[in-house]
mmCIF file of C-alpha atoms in Angstrom:
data_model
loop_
_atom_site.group_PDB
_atom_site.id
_atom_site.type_symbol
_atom_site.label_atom_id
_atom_site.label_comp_id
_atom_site.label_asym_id
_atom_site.label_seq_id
_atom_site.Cartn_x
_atom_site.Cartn_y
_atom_site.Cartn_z
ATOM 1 C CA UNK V 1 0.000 0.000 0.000
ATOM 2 C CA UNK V 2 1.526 3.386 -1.258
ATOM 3 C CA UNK V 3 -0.532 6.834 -0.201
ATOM 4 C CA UNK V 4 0.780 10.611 -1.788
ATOM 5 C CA UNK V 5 -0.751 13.072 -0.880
ATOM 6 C CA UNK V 6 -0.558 16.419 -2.247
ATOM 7 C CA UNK V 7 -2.815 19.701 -3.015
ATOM 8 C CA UNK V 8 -1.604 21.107 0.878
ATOM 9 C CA UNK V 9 -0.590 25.030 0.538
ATOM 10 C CA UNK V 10 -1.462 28.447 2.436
ATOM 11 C CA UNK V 11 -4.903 29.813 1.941
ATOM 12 C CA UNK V 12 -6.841 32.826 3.541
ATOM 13 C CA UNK V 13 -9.457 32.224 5.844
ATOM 14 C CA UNK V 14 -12.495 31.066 4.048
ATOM 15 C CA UNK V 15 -10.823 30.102 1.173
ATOM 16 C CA UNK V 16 -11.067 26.819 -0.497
ATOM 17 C CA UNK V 17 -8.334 23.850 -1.106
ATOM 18 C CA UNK V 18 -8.568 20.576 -2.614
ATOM 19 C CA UNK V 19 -5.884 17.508 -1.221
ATOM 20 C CA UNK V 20 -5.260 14.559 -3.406
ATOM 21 C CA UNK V 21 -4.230 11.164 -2.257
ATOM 22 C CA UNK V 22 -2.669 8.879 -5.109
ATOM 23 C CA UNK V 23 -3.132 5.289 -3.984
ATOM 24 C CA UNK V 24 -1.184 2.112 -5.526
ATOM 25 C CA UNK V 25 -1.007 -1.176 -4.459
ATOM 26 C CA UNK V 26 -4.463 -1.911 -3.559
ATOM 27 C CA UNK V 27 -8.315 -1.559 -4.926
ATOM 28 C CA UNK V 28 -10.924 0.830 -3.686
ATOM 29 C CA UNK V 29 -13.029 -2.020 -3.394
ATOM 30 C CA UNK V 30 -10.945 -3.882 -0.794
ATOM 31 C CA UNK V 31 -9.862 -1.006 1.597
ATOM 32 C CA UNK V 32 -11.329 2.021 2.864
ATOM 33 C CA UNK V 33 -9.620 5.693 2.676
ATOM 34 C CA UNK V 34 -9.570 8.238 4.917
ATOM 35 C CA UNK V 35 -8.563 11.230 5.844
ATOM 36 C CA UNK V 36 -6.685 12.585 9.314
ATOM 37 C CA UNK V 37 -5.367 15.648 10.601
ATOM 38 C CA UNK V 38 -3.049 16.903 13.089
ATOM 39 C CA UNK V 39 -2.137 20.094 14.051
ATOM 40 C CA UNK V 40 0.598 21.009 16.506
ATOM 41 C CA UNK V 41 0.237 20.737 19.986
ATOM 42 C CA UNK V 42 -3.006 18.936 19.225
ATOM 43 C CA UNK V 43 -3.948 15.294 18.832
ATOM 44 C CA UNK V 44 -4.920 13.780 15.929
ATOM 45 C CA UNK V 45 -8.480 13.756 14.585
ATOM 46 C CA UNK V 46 -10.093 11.842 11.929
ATOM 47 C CA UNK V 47 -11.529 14.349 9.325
ATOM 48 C CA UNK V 48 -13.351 11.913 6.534
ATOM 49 C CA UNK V 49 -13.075 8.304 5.230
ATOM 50 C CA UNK V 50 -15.031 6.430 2.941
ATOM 51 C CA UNK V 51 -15.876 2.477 2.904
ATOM 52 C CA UNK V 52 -14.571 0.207 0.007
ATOM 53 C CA UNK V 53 -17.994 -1.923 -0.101
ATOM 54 C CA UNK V 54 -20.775 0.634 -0.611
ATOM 55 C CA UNK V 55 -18.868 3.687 -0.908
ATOM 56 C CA UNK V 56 -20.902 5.774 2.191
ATOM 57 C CA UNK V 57 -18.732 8.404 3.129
ATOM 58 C CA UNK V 58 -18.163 9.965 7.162
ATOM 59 C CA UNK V 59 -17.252 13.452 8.161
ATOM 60 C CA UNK V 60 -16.221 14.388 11.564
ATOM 61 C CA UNK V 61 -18.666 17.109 12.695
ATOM 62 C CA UNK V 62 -16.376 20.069 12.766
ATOM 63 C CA UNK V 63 -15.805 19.254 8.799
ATOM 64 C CA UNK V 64 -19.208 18.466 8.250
ATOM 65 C CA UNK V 65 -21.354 20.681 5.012
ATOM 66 C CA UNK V 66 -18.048 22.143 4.487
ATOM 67 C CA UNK V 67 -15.355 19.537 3.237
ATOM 68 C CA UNK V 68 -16.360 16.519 0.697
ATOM 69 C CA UNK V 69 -14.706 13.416 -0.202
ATOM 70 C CA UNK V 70 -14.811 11.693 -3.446
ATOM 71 C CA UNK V 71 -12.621 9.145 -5.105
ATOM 72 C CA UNK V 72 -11.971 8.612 -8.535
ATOM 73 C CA UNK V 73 -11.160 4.925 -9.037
ATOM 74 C CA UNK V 74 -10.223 5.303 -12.567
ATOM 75 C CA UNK V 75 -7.544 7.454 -11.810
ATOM 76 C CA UNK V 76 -6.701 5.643 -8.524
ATOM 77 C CA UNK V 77 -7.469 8.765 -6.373
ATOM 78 C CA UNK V 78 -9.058 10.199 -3.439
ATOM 79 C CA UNK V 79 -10.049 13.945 -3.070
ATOM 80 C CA UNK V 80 -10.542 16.108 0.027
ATOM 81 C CA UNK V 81 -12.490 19.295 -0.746
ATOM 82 C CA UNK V 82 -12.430 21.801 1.672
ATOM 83 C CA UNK V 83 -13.931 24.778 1.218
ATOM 84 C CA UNK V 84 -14.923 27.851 3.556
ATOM 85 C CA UNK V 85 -11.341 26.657 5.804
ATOM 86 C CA UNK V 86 -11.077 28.224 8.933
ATOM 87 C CA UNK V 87 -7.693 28.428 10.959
ATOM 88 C CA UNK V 88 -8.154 25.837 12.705
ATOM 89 C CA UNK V 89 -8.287 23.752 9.808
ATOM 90 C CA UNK V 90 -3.960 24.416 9.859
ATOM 91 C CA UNK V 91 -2.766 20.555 10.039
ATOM 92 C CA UNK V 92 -0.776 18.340 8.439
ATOM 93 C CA UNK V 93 -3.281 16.155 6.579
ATOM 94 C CA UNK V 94 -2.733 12.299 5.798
ATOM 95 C CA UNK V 95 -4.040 9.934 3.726
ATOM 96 C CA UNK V 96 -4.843 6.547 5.411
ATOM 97 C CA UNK V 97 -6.015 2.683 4.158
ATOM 98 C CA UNK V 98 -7.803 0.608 6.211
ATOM 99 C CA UNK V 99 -10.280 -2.007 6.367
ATOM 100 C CA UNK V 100 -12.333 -0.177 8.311
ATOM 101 C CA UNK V 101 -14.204 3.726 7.709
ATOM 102 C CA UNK V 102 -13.664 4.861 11.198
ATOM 103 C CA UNK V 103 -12.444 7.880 12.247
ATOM 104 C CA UNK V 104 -12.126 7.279 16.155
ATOM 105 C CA UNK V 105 -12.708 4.801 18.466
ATOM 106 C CA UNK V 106 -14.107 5.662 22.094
ATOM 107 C CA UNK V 107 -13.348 9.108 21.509
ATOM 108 C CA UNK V 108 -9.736 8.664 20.422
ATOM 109 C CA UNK V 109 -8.475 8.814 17.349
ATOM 110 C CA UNK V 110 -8.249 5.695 15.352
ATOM 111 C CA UNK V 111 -5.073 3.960 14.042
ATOM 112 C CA UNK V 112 -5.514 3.398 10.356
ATOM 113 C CA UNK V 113 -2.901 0.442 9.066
ATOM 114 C CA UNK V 114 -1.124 2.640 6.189
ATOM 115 C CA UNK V 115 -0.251 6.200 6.390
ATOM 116 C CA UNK V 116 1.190 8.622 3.602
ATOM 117 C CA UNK V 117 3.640 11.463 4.241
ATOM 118 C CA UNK V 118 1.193 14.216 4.926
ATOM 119 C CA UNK V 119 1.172 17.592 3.335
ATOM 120 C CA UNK V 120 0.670 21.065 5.249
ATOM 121 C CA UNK V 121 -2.444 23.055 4.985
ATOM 122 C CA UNK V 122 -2.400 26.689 6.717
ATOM 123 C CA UNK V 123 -5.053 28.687 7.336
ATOM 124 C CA UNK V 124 -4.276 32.439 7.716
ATOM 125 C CA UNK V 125 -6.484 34.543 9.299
#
């Protein structure tokens, strides 16, 4: 499993961004992608993922009507859109694979099994 992201870059409050992920080594049917965040100081939260067998997609709430996730399985990609970003949307975001569309787990974050490098979004105000 190989995850790149890219599409991370400064942009003014209530601006709008749009991450990629390119994924290799697996199909969108067998694993779930997702999303995660961290900024610094902070812990890690679980923005958006979306589940290989039926395709529903899940948004944390403090993402929710704002960013959108879509994946393009002919081009072997994954798409965060984020629009009206606030500050504290600054993170590094990373691309994750999984069996599982889950974003925490009793109120901490959950451990997806592959990770990509992450690439920096910043939020100025």
């Amino acid at each position: 499993v190989q995850l790149v992201e890219s599409g991370g870059g400064l942009v003014q409050a209530g601006g709008s961004l749009t991450l990629s992920c390119a994924a290799s080594g697996f199909s969108f049917d067998d694993l779930a992608v997702g999303w995660f965040r961290q900024a610094p100081g902070k812990e890690r939260e679980g923005v958006s993922c979306i589940r290989s067998v039926d395709g529903r997609i899940k948004y944390a709430d403090s993402v929710k009507g704002r960013f959108t996730l879509s994946r393009d399985a002919a081009k072997k990609t994954v798409y965060l859109q984020m629009t009206r970003l606030k500050p504290e949307d600054t993170a590094v975001y990373y691309c994750t694979a999984d069996d599982l569309c889950r974003l925490q787990v009793h109120g901490a974050p959950y451990e997806a099994d592959s990770w990509g490098q992450g690439t920096q979004v910043t939020v100025s105000a």
